[in-house]
CSV table of C-alpha atoms and ligand atoms in Angstrom, one decimal:
chain,number,residue,atom,x,y,z
A,1,UNK,CA,132.8,85.2,134.8
A,2,UNK,CA,131.9,86.2,131.4
A,3,UNK,CA,134.5,86.2,128.8
A,4,UNK,CA,132.3,88.3,126.3
A,5,UNK,CA,133.4,92.1,126.1
A,6,UNK,CA,131.0,94.5,127.6
A,7,UNK,CA,130.0,96.1,124.4
A,8,UNK,CA,129.0,92.9,122.8
A,9,UNK,CA,127.1,91.8,125.8
A,10,UNK,CA,125.2,95.1,126.0
A,11,UNK,CA,124.0,95.0,122.4
A,12,UNK,CA,122.6,91.4,123.0
A,13,UNK,CA,121.2,92.4,126.3
A,14,UNK,CA,117.2,91.3,126.4
A,15,UNK,CA,116.4,94.3,128.6
A,16,UNK,CA,117.9,96.8,126.2
A,17,UNK,CA,115.9,95.0,123.5
A,18,UNK,CA,112.9,95.3,125.4
A,19,UNK,CA,113.4,99.0,126.2
A,20,UNK,CA,114.2,99.9,122.8
A,21,UNK,CA,111.4,97.8,121.1
A,22,UNK,CA,108.6,99.5,123.4
A,23,UNK,CA,109.9,102.9,122.3
A,24,UNK,CA,110.0,101.9,118.8
A,25,UNK,CA,106.7,100.5,118.6
A,26,UNK,CA,105.4,103.7,120.3
A,27,UNK,CA,107.2,105.9,117.7
A,28,UNK,CA,105.9,103.7,114.7
A,29,UNK,CA,102.4,103.8,115.9
A,30,UNK,CA,102.7,107.8,116.4
A,31,UNK,CA,103.9,107.8,112.7
A,32,UNK,CA,101.0,105.6,111.5
A,33,UNK,CA,98.6,108.0,113.2
A,34,UNK,CA,99.8,110.9,111.4
A,35,UNK,CA,100.2,108.9,108.1
A,36,UNK,CA,96.6,107.9,108.3
A,37,UNK,CA,95.3,111.5,109.1
A,38,UNK,CA,97.1,112.8,106.2
A,39,UNK,CA,99.7,114.8,108.1
A,40,UNK,CA,102.5,115.9,106.1
A,41,UNK,CA,103.3,114.8,102.5
A,42,UNK,CA,102.9,111.4,101.1
A,43,UNK,CA,106.4,111.6,99.5
A,44,UNK,CA,108.7,113.9,101.4
A,45,UNK,CA,110.7,114.5,98.2
A,46,UNK,CA,114.3,116.0,98.1
A,47,UNK,CA,116.8,116.1,95.4
A,48,UNK,CA,118.5,112.7,95.2
A,49,UNK,CA,122.1,114.2,95.6
A,50,UNK,CA,120.9,116.2,98.9
A,51,UNK,CA,119.4,113.2,100.3
A,52,UNK,CA,122.5,111.4,99.6
A,53,UNK,CA,124.4,113.7,101.8
A,54,UNK,CA,121.8,113.9,104.4
A,55,UNK,CA,121.9,110.2,105.1
A,56,UNK,CA,125.6,109.8,105.0
A,57,UNK,CA,126.7,107.5,107.9
A,58,UNK,CA,128.7,110.2,109.5
A,59,UNK,CA,131.3,109.3,112.2
A,60,UNK,CA,131.0,105.7,113.5
A,61,UNK,CA,134.6,105.4,114.7
A,62,UNK,CA,135.6,104.6,118.1
A,63,UNK,CA,135.4,108.2,119.5
A,64,UNK,CA,132.3,109.2,117.9
A,65,UNK,CA,129.0,109.8,119.9
A,66,UNK,CA,126.6,107.1,119.3
A,67,UNK,CA,123.5,107.2,117.6
A,68,UNK,CA,120.1,106.4,119.2
A,69,UNK,CA,118.7,103.5,117.5
A,70,UNK,CA,115.3,104.5,118.0
A,71,UNK,CA,115.5,108.1,117.0
A,72,UNK,CA,117.2,107.1,113.7
A,73,UNK,CA,114.7,104.6,112.8
A,74,UNK,CA,111.9,107.1,113.6
A,75,UNK,CA,113.9,109.7,111.3
A,76,UNK,CA,114.2,107.1,108.7
A,77,UNK,CA,110.4,106.3,109.0
A,78,UNK,CA,109.3,109.8,108.7
A,79,UNK,CA,111.5,110.5,105.7
A,80,UNK,CA,110.0,107.5,103.7
A,81,UNK,CA,107.1,107.6,101.1
A,82,UNK,CA,104.3,107.1,103.4
A,83,UNK,CA,102.2,104.1,101.8
A,84,UNK,CA,99.8,104.3,104.8
A,85,UNK,CA,98.8,107.8,103.8
A,86,UNK,CA,95.3,107.6,101.9
A,87,UNK,CA,96.6,109.9,99.1
A,88,UNK,CA,99.5,107.3,98.2
A,89,UNK,CA,98.0,105.7,95.2
A,90,UNK,CA,101.2,104.9,93.2
A,91,UNK,CA,102.8,101.7,93.0
A,92,UNK,CA,101.4,98.1,93.6
A,93,UNK,CA,103.1,98.1,97.1
A,94,UNK,CA,100.7,97.6,99.9
A,95,UNK,CA,100.6,99.6,103.1
A,96,UNK,CA,101.6,96.7,105.2
A,97,UNK,CA,99.2,94.9,107.6
A,98,UNK,CA,100.6,96.3,111.0
A,99,UNK,CA,100.5,92.9,112.4
A,100,UNK,CA,102.4,91.7,109.5
A,101,UNK,CA,105.2,94.0,110.1
A,102,UNK,CA,105.3,92.6,113.7
A,103,UNK,CA,105.5,89.1,112.3
A,104,UNK,CA,108.2,90.3,110.3
A,105,UNK,CA,110.1,91.4,113.4
A,106,UNK,CA,109.5,87.8,114.8
A,107,UNK,CA,110.8,86.2,111.6
A,108,UNK,CA,113.9,88.4,111.7
A,109,UNK,CA,114.4,87.8,115.4
A,110,UNK,CA,114.5,84.0,114.8
A,111,UNK,CA,116.4,84.4,111.6
A,112,UNK,CA,116.0,80.9,110.4
A,113,UNK,CA,117.5,80.5,107.3
A,114,UNK,CA,114.9,77.6,106.4
A,115,UNK,CA,116.6,76.1,103.1
A,116,UNK,CA,116.7,73.1,105.0
A,117,UNK,CA,114.2,71.9,107.6
A,118,UNK,CA,116.8,71.8,110.6
A,119,UNK,CA,117.1,75.4,110.1
A,120,UNK,CA,113.2,76.0,109.9
A,121,UNK,CA,111.7,73.6,112.2
A,122,UNK,CA,108.7,76.0,112.3
A,123,UNK,CA,109.3,78.1,109.3
A,124,UNK,CA,109.3,75.1,106.9
A,125,UNK,CA,105.9,73.7,108.1
A,126,UNK,CA,104.6,77.3,108.4
A,127,UNK,CA,105.5,78.0,104.8
A,128,UNK,CA,104.0,74.8,103.6
A,129,UNK,CA,100.5,75.5,105.5
A,130,UNK,CA,100.4,78.9,103.7
A,131,UNK,CA,101.5,77.1,100.1
A,132,UNK,CA,98.5,74.6,100.5
A,133,UNK,CA,96.2,77.2,101.3
A,134,UNK,CA,97.3,79.6,98.3
A,135,UNK,CA,96.9,76.2,96.0
A,136,UNK,CA,93.5,75.5,97.5
A,137,UNK,CA,92.2,79.1,97.0
A,138,UNK,CA,93.3,79.1,93.2
A,139,UNK,CA,91.6,75.8,92.7
A,140,UNK,CA,94.7,73.8,91.8
A,141,UNK,CA,94.4,70.2,92.0
A,142,UNK,CA,95.5,68.0,94.9
A,143,UNK,CA,99.3,67.3,94.5
A,144,UNK,CA,99.9,71.0,93.6
A,145,UNK,CA,102.6,72.7,95.9
A,146,UNK,CA,105.2,75.4,95.5
A,147,UNK,CA,107.8,77.3,97.3
A,148,UNK,CA,108.0,80.9,98.6
A,149,UNK,CA,110.7,83.3,97.1
A,150,UNK,CA,111.9,86.7,97.0
A,151,UNK,CA,109.8,88.5,94.8
A,152,UNK,CA,107.6,88.0,91.6
A,153,UNK,CA,110.6,88.5,89.2
A,154,UNK,CA,112.6,85.8,91.0
A,155,UNK,CA,109.4,83.7,91.2
A,156,UNK,CA,108.9,84.1,87.3
A,157,UNK,CA,112.5,83.0,86.6
A,158,UNK,CA,111.8,79.8,88.9
A,159,UNK,CA,108.5,79.1,86.9
A,160,UNK,CA,110.3,79.5,83.6
A,161,UNK,CA,113.1,77.4,84.7
A,162,UNK,CA,110.7,74.6,85.5
A,163,UNK,CA,108.9,75.1,82.3
A,164,UNK,CA,111.9,74.6,80.3
A,165,UNK,CA,113.0,71.7,82.0
A,166,UNK,CA,109.5,70.2,81.6
A,167,UNK,CA,109.0,71.2,78.0
A,168,UNK,CA,112.4,71.7,76.3
A,169,UNK,CA,112.6,67.9,75.1
A,170,UNK,CA,115.9,68.1,76.4
A,171,UNK,CA,117.7,68.3,79.7
A,172,UNK,CA,118.4,72.0,79.7
A,173,UNK,CA,119.7,72.1,82.9
A,174,UNK,CA,122.6,69.9,82.2
A,175,UNK,CA,123.1,70.6,78.5
A,176,UNK,CA,122.5,74.5,78.7
A,177,UNK,CA,120.2,76.5,76.8
A,178,UNK,CA,121.6,75.6,73.4
A,179,UNK,CA,121.6,71.8,74.0
A,180,UNK,CA,118.6,71.6,71.5
A,181,UNK,CA,116.6,73.4,69.2
A,182,UNK,CA,116.1,77.3,70.0
A,183,UNK,CA,113.4,77.6,72.6
A,184,UNK,CA,110.9,80.3,73.1
A,185,UNK,CA,107.8,81.4,75.2
A,186,UNK,CA,104.8,83.3,74.1
A,187,UNK,CA,103.4,86.2,75.9
A,188,UNK,CA,101.8,89.6,75.5
A,189,UNK,CA,103.2,92.8,74.6
A,190,UNK,CA,101.8,94.0,78.1
A,191,UNK,CA,103.5,91.5,79.9
A,192,UNK,CA,105.8,92.5,83.0
A,193,UNK,CA,109.4,92.8,82.2
A,194,UNK,CA,110.4,90.1,84.4
A,195,UNK,CA,109.4,87.6,81.9
A,196,UNK,CA,111.5,89.1,79.0
A,197,UNK,CA,114.2,89.3,81.5
A,198,UNK,CA,113.8,85.7,82.9
A,199,UNK,CA,114.0,84.5,79.5
A,200,UNK,CA,117.2,86.3,78.8
A,201,UNK,CA,118.7,85.1,82.1
A,202,UNK,CA,117.9,81.5,80.9
A,203,UNK,CA,120.0,82.2,77.9
A,204,UNK,CA,117.1,82.2,75.3
A,205,UNK,CA,118.1,85.6,74.0
A,206,UNK,CA,115.8,87.9,72.1
A,207,UNK,CA,114.3,85.4,70.0
A,208,UNK,CA,113.1,83.5,73.2
A,209,UNK,CA,110.3,86.0,73.7
A,210,UNK,CA,107.3,85.8,71.3
A,211,UNK,CA,105.3,88.9,72.2
A,212,UNK,CA,101.7,88.8,70.9
A,213,UNK,CA,99.9,92.1,70.7
A,214,UNK,CA,97.0,92.5,73.2
A,215,UNK,CA,93.5,93.4,72.1
A,216,UNK,CA,91.6,96.5,72.7
A,217,UNK,CA,91.2,95.6,76.4
A,218,UNK,CA,94.6,94.9,76.9
A,219,UNK,CA,94.2,91.3,77.1
A,220,UNK,CA,96.1,88.5,75.6
A,221,UNK,CA,93.5,86.3,73.5
A,222,UNK,CA,93.8,82.6,72.1
A,223,UNK,CA,93.7,84.0,68.7
A,224,UNK,CA,96.6,86.3,69.2
A,225,UNK,CA,98.4,83.3,70.8
A,226,UNK,CA,97.8,81.3,67.6
A,227,UNK,CA,98.8,84.0,65.3
A,228,UNK,CA,102.1,84.4,67.4
A,229,UNK,CA,102.8,80.5,67.4
A,230,UNK,CA,102.8,80.7,63.5
A,231,UNK,CA,105.6,83.0,63.7
A,232,UNK,CA,107.7,80.6,65.7
A,233,UNK,CA,109.9,79.2,62.7
A,234,UNK,CA,112.3,76.9,63.8
A,235,UNK,CA,112.0,77.7,67.5
A,236,UNK,CA,110.4,75.1,69.9
A,237,UNK,CA,107.9,76.9,71.9
A,238,UNK,CA,107.7,75.9,75.5
A,239,UNK,CA,104.4,77.5,76.7
A,240,UNK,CA,102.3,80.6,77.2
A,241,UNK,CA,102.9,83.2,79.9
A,242,UNK,CA,99.7,85.1,80.7
A,243,UNK,CA,98.7,87.8,83.2
A,244,UNK,CA,96.0,87.9,85.9
A,245,UNK,CA,96.2,91.1,86.1
A,246,UNK,CA,98.7,93.0,84.0
A,247,UNK,CA,100.9,95.5,85.5
A,248,UNK,CA,100.1,98.5,83.4
A,249,UNK,CA,96.4,98.4,83.3
A,250,UNK,CA,95.3,95.7,85.7
A,251,UNK,CA,93.6,93.7,82.6
A,252,UNK,CA,93.0,89.9,83.2
A,253,UNK,CA,93.8,87.7,80.5
A,254,UNK,CA,90.9,84.9,79.4
A,255,UNK,CA,92.6,82.2,81.4
A,256,UNK,CA,90.1,79.4,80.7
A,257,UNK,CA,90.3,79.9,76.8
A,258,UNK,CA,94.1,80.1,77.1
A,259,UNK,CA,94.2,76.9,79.1
A,260,UNK,CA,92.0,75.2,76.4
A,261,UNK,CA,94.6,76.4,73.7
A,262,UNK,CA,97.5,75.1,75.7
A,263,UNK,CA,95.9,71.8,76.5
A,264,UNK,CA,95.4,71.3,72.8
A,265,UNK,CA,98.8,72.3,71.9
A,266,UNK,CA,100.7,70.7,74.5
A,267,UNK,CA,101.9,73.9,75.8
A,268,UNK,CA,102.7,74.9,79.4
A,269,UNK,CA,100.4,77.5,80.8
A,270,UNK,CA,102.1,80.2,83.2
A,271,UNK,CA,100.0,82.5,85.0
A,272,UNK,CA,101.4,85.6,86.1
A,273,UNK,CA,99.2,86.3,89.1
A,274,UNK,CA,101.8,88.4,90.8
A,275,UNK,CA,99.3,91.2,91.1
A,276,UNK,CA,95.9,89.8,90.9
A,277,UNK,CA,96.1,86.4,92.8
A,278,UNK,CA,94.3,88.2,95.8
A,279,UNK,CA,91.2,88.3,93.9
A,280,UNK,CA,90.8,84.5,94.6
A,281,UNK,CA,89.7,85.6,98.1
A,282,UNK,CA,87.1,87.9,96.9
A,283,UNK,CA,83.6,86.1,96.1
A,284,UNK,CA,82.8,89.1,94.2
A,285,UNK,CA,85.8,89.3,91.8
A,286,UNK,CA,87.3,85.6,92.1
A,287,UNK,CA,85.4,85.0,88.5
A,288,UNK,CA,88.1,87.3,86.9
A,289,UNK,CA,90.5,84.4,87.6
A,290,UNK,CA,88.5,81.7,86.1
A,291,UNK,CA,90.7,79.0,84.7
A,292,UNK,CA,93.5,79.7,87.1
A,293,UNK,CA,93.6,76.3,88.6
A,294,UNK,CA,94.2,74.9,85.1
A,295,UNK,CA,97.7,76.6,85.0
A,296,UNK,CA,100.7,74.7,85.1
A,297,UNK,CA,102.4,77.1,87.1
A,298,UNK,CA,101.5,80.4,88.9
A,299,UNK,CA,103.2,83.2,90.5
A,300,UNK,CA,101.3,85.2,93.2
A,301,UNK,CA,102.8,88.0,95.4
A,302,UNK,CA,101.5,88.4,98.8
A,303,UNK,CA,103.2,91.7,98.9
A,304,UNK,CA,100.6,93.2,96.6
A,305,UNK,CA,97.1,92.4,97.3
A,306,UNK,CA,97.6,90.5,100.2
A,307,UNK,CA,99.1,93.5,102.1
A,308,UNK,CA,102.3,91.9,103.3
A,309,UNK,CA,105.8,93.8,103.4
A,310,UNK,CA,107.8,93.0,100.7
A,311,UNK,CA,108.8,90.5,99.6
A,312,UNK,CA,106.6,87.3,100.0
A,313,UNK,CA,106.1,85.5,96.6
A,314,UNK,CA,104.5,82.2,95.8
A,315,UNK,CA,105.4,80.1,92.9
A,316,UNK,CA,102.7,77.2,92.7
A,317,UNK,CA,102.9,74.3,90.6
A,318,UNK,CA,100.1,72.0,89.6
A,319,UNK,CA,102.2,68.9,89.6
A,320,UNK,CA,104.1,69.0,92.7
A,321,UNK,CA,107.0,67.2,91.1
A,322,UNK,CA,107.5,70.2,88.6
A,323,UNK,CA,108.6,72.2,91.8
A,324,UNK,CA,111.8,70.1,91.7
A,325,UNK,CA,112.6,70.4,88.3
A,326,UNK,CA,113.6,74.2,88.3
A,327,UNK,CA,116.7,73.7,90.1
A,328,UNK,CA,117.8,70.1,89.4
A,329,UNK,CA,121.3,70.2,91.1
A,330,UNK,CA,122.3,68.5,94.4
A,331,UNK,CA,124.1,69.9,97.2
A,332,UNK,CA,125.0,66.9,99.4
A,333,UNK,CA,126.1,69.0,102.4
A,334,UNK,CA,122.9,70.8,102.7
A,335,UNK,CA,120.2,68.1,101.1
A,336,UNK,CA,119.9,64.7,102.1
A,337,UNK,CA,120.6,62.2,99.3
A,338,UNK,CA,117.7,60.4,97.3
A,339,UNK,CA,114.9,61.6,95.2
A,340,UNK,CA,114.1,65.1,96.1
A,341,UNK,CA,110.4,64.3,96.7
A,342,UNK,CA,111.6,61.9,99.3
A,343,UNK,CA,112.9,64.8,101.3
A,344,UNK,CA,110.1,67.2,100.8
A,345,UNK,CA,110.9,69.0,104.0
A,346,UNK,CA,114.2,70.6,102.7
A,347,UNK,CA,112.8,73.4,100.8
A,348,UNK,CA,116.0,74.8,99.4
A,349,UNK,CA,116.0,72.4,96.4
A,350,UNK,CA,113.1,74.2,95.1
A,351,UNK,CA,114.1,77.9,95.4
A,352,UNK,CA,116.9,79.9,94.2
A,353,UNK,CA,118.1,81.3,97.6
A,354,UNK,CA,120.3,79.5,99.7
A,355,UNK,CA,119.7,81.1,102.9
A,356,UNK,CA,115.9,82.4,102.9
A,357,UNK,CA,114.0,84.7,105.2
A,358,UNK,CA,111.1,83.0,106.9
A,359,UNK,CA,108.6,85.0,104.8
A,360,UNK,CA,105.5,82.7,105.3
A,361,UNK,CA,105.0,83.6,109.0
A,362,UNK,CA,103.6,87.0,108.5
A,363,UNK,CA,100.9,85.5,106.1
A,364,UNK,CA,100.2,82.7,108.5
A,365,UNK,CA,100.0,84.7,111.6
A,366,UNK,CA,97.8,87.5,109.8
A,367,UNK,CA,95.6,84.9,108.2
A,368,UNK,CA,94.9,83.3,111.8
A,369,UNK,CA,94.7,86.7,113.5
A,370,UNK,CA,92.1,88.2,110.9
A,371,UNK,CA,90.6,85.5,108.8
A,372,UNK,CA,90.7,84.9,105.1
A,373,UNK,CA,87.5,87.1,104.6
A,374,UNK,CA,89.3,90.1,105.8
A,375,UNK,CA,91.7,89.8,103.0
A,376,UNK,CA,88.9,89.6,100.7
A,377,UNK,CA,87.3,92.4,102.1
A,378,UNK,CA,90.4,94.5,101.3
A,379,UNK,CA,90.3,93.5,97.7
A,380,UNK,CA,86.8,94.5,97.3
A,381,UNK,CA,87.6,97.8,99.1
A,382,UNK,CA,90.4,98.4,96.5
A,383,UNK,CA,88.5,97.5,93.3
A,384,UNK,CA,85.7,99.7,94.6
A,385,UNK,CA,87.8,102.6,95.1
A,386,UNK,CA,89.2,102.2,91.4
A,387,UNK,CA,85.6,102.0,90.3
A,388,UNK,CA,84.9,105.4,92.2
A,389,UNK,CA,88.0,107.1,90.6
A,390,UNK,CA,87.3,105.8,87.3
A,391,UNK,CA,83.6,107.3,87.6
A,392,UNK,CA,85.0,110.7,88.7
A,393,UNK,CA,87.4,110.6,85.8
A,394,UNK,CA,84.5,109.7,83.3
A,395,UNK,CA,82.2,112.4,84.7
A,396,UNK,CA,85.0,115.0,84.9
A,397,UNK,CA,85.2,117.1,81.4
A,398,UNK,CA,88.9,117.8,82.0
A,399,UNK,CA,90.2,114.4,82.3
A,400,UNK,CA,90.0,111.2,80.1
A,401,UNK,CA,90.2,107.5,81.3
A,402,UNK,CA,92.4,105.1,79.2
A,403,UNK,CA,90.0,102.2,79.8
A,404,UNK,CA,87.5,100.9,82.4
A,405,UNK,CA,89.6,99.3,85.2
A,406,UNK,CA,89.0,95.6,86.0
A,407,UNK,CA,91.4,95.5,88.8
A,408,UNK,CA,92.7,98.4,91.4
A,409,UNK,CA,94.7,100.1,88.6
A,410,UNK,CA,93.5,103.0,86.9
A,411,UNK,CA,95.1,104.8,83.8
A,412,UNK,CA,93.9,108.3,82.9
A,413,UNK,CA,95.3,111.8,82.0
A,414,UNK,CA,94.0,115.5,82.0
A,415,UNK,CA,92.8,116.5,78.7
A,416,UNK,CA,94.5,119.5,76.9
A,417,UNK,CA,97.0,120.1,74.2
A,418,UNK,CA,100.6,121.0,75.3
A,419,UNK,CA,100.5,118.9,78.6
A,420,UNK,CA,103.8,117.1,79.0
A,421,UNK,CA,102.5,114.1,81.0
A,422,UNK,CA,106.0,113.0,82.0
A,423,UNK,CA,106.8,116.4,83.1
A,424,UNK,CA,103.4,116.4,84.9
A,425,UNK,CA,104.3,113.4,86.8
A,426,UNK,CA,107.6,114.7,87.8
A,427,UNK,CA,105.8,117.7,89.2
A,428,UNK,CA,103.6,115.3,91.3
A,429,UNK,CA,106.5,113.7,92.8
A,430,UNK,CA,108.3,117.0,93.8
A,431,UNK,CA,105.0,118.4,95.1
A,432,UNK,CA,104.6,115.4,97.4
A,433,UNK,CA,101.0,115.8,98.3
A,434,UNK,CA,99.8,112.6,96.6
A,435,UNK,CA,101.7,109.9,95.0
A,436,UNK,CA,100.7,108.2,91.6
A,437,UNK,CA,102.8,106.6,88.7
A,438,UNK,CA,102.6,106.8,84.9
A,439,UNK,CA,102.7,104.2,82.2
A,440,UNK,CA,103.1,104.0,78.6
A,441,UNK,CA,100.1,102.4,76.6
A,442,UNK,CA,100.4,101.8,72.8
A,443,UNK,CA,103.0,104.4,72.7
A,444,UNK,CA,101.4,107.1,74.6
A,445,UNK,CA,102.0,108.4,78.2
A,446,UNK,CA,99.1,107.9,80.9
A,447,UNK,CA,99.1,108.7,84.7
A,448,UNK,CA,98.5,105.5,86.7
A,449,UNK,CA,97.0,104.9,90.2
A,450,UNK,CA,97.1,101.7,92.1
A,451,UNK,CA,94.6,102.0,94.8
A,452,UNK,CA,96.4,100.0,97.5
A,453,UNK,CA,95.3,101.6,100.6
A,454,UNK,CA,92.0,100.4,102.0
A,455,UNK,CA,91.9,103.5,104.2
A,456,UNK,CA,91.6,105.8,101.0
A,457,UNK,CA,88.4,107.7,101.0
A,458,UNK,CA,86.6,109.0,97.9
A,459,UNK,CA,87.5,112.5,99.1
A,460,UNK,CA,91.2,111.5,98.6
A,461,UNK,CA,90.4,110.7,95.1
A,462,UNK,CA,88.9,114.1,94.5
A,463,UNK,CA,91.9,115.6,96.3
A,464,UNK,CA,94.3,113.9,94.0
A,465,UNK,CA,92.4,115.2,91.0
A,466,UNK,CA,92.5,118.7,92.2
A,467,UNK,CA,96.2,118.3,93.0
A,468,UNK,CA,96.7,117.3,89.2
A,469,UNK,CA,94.6,120.2,88.1
A,470,UNK,CA,96.6,122.6,90.2
A,471,UNK,CA,99.9,121.4,88.7
A,472,UNK,CA,98.6,121.7,85.2
A,473,UNK,CA,97.9,125.3,85.8
A,474,UNK,CA,100.9,126.1,87.3
B,501,LIG,C1,104.9,93.4,90.3
B,501,LIG,C2,104.7,92.4,89.2
B,501,LIG,C3,105.8,91.3,88.7
B,501,LIG,C4,107.0,91.6,89.4
B,501,LIG,O1,106.9,91.3,90.9
B,501,LIG,P1,108.3,91.8,91.9
B,501,LIG,O2,107.4,91.2,93.1
B,501,LIG,O3,107.9,93.2,91.9
B,501,LIG,O4,109.4,91.2,91.5
B,501,LIG,C5,105.5,90.6,88.0
B,501,LIG,N1,104.3,90.5,87.2
B,501,LIG,C6,103.4,91.3,87.5
B,501,LIG,C7,102.2,91.3,86.8
B,501,LIG,C8,103.5,92.3,88.3
B,501,LIG,O5,102.5,93.0,88.7
C-alpha cells in the first residue's frame, strides 16, 4: 500500500506523462508548421503592461479549476516570438534544431546536475566528447580542453578569470584584484559588453578595459593594439580580447596577426567566437577564423550558429591546465581531494555553476543524427542569405548598407532625411510582420538583421524591406 498522496502520485504517473507528451509534441509540430508557413506575426506584440496582466497566474489555490498543461504550453508558444518564422531576422538566437529541443527534454527529464561525475555518469563523458570535438574543429592543439557553461557572458567571465590567474604575476584568486599592480585587458570599441562587464566583476574597474578603436571594417588591428598598449601607463596588461565575429557588424578580427603580436609581447589571447565559432564547420568560410587555434582561450556559443536552444556555451583552453585556474577553490564535500587534474571527471571545479544542466546532450545527439556537415551547410546558407540581403540593399536606391557583411549580420537603413531610425525600429516591433534589431555604429543608429533561419528565402528578404518601406511612409 503506497503512502504517497494521490495528487503527488498522479503528477508522477508515467502514463500521464506519455499522454501529455504526445499531445504536446503534436501541438508543437502544428505550431512549427504554421511558423514555417509564415502564418501569423513573427512577433505577436502587445504592450508590456497588457501582457503582464494577461499572463498572471490566476487562481492556483485549493478550490480553483486546474489548468491544462498542454493547452497552456501551446498558448505560451503561440504568444512567443517566432524564431522559426522565415521573416524572423533579429537577434543572434537560433530557431532551434527541433531534434535539439527533444534532446533538451531528455536532459530535463534526467536532470543530472553534473558538476560531479556521479551526478552525470552519462552527461560528463558526453560533454567531454563535445568539447574534444569543438577543440579539434578550431585547431587547438592536443591537450586543449574546456567546459560548457551557461552563456557567452558567463563563459567570458570564466576565460577572463583564467587569464588573470595565469598572467597577473600574483595570485589574484587569493589576494584579490588589488593584490598587485592594477590590471587591464585590451579589447576593441566594438567588443561585446560581456567583456567590459566581466572585467568590472573581476574588480578591475573602469581602468581595466583599454578599448582600442576599430578600423574602417570594424576590425581590431595589431597596430591599434600596439597604440592601446602604449597608453597602459602603470597598468599591467594581461592580454587581448578579440572577436570572431563581432556582435554589431559580424566583422572578424585578424586573429593570426593578433596571435603573432600576443606571442611577441607575452600576452594572453582570448577570442570571443561566441557568434562566429560555427564558421569552423564550413570549409567555405573557416578561413575567416584563421589563427583561432593559437588562442589561449576561446568562447563559442552553440546556441548561435550551431542552432542549439539557449544556453550552450563552450569555454575552451589551449592548455587544459588553465581550465582549472579560473576557479581555484576547493569544496571537499563535492570534489575528491588532490590536484584537480587528477579528478578530470568532476567538471564542477572548472565552471561557475554548482548544479549545471546537462547541456551537451543536445549537441552530441544532433551531431550524431545529422552529421557535422549538416551544421556547416547551415552556416553556408546563413552567410549566403546575408550576401543576398546586402546585394538587394546595395541595388535599392532607397536603402544604404553600413558595410559589406562578412558573417550573417547585415546593418543597413533606409535613406532619407527626417527618418528617426529608433522610432522606425519601434514601429517594426509593434507591427510584428518581420523582426529585426538595431545597433549604433560610430555614433549613428542602423537597422540590423541577423540571418539565423536557414528556411528564410530571398522573397522573405524582399518582404522585410517592403515592410520597412511601408512603415517609413506611414
Ligand atoms: C552573443 C555574444 C556574447 C554573449 O553571449 P551570451 O550567450 O548571449 O551571453 C558575447 N560575445 C559575442 C561576440 C556575442 O555575439
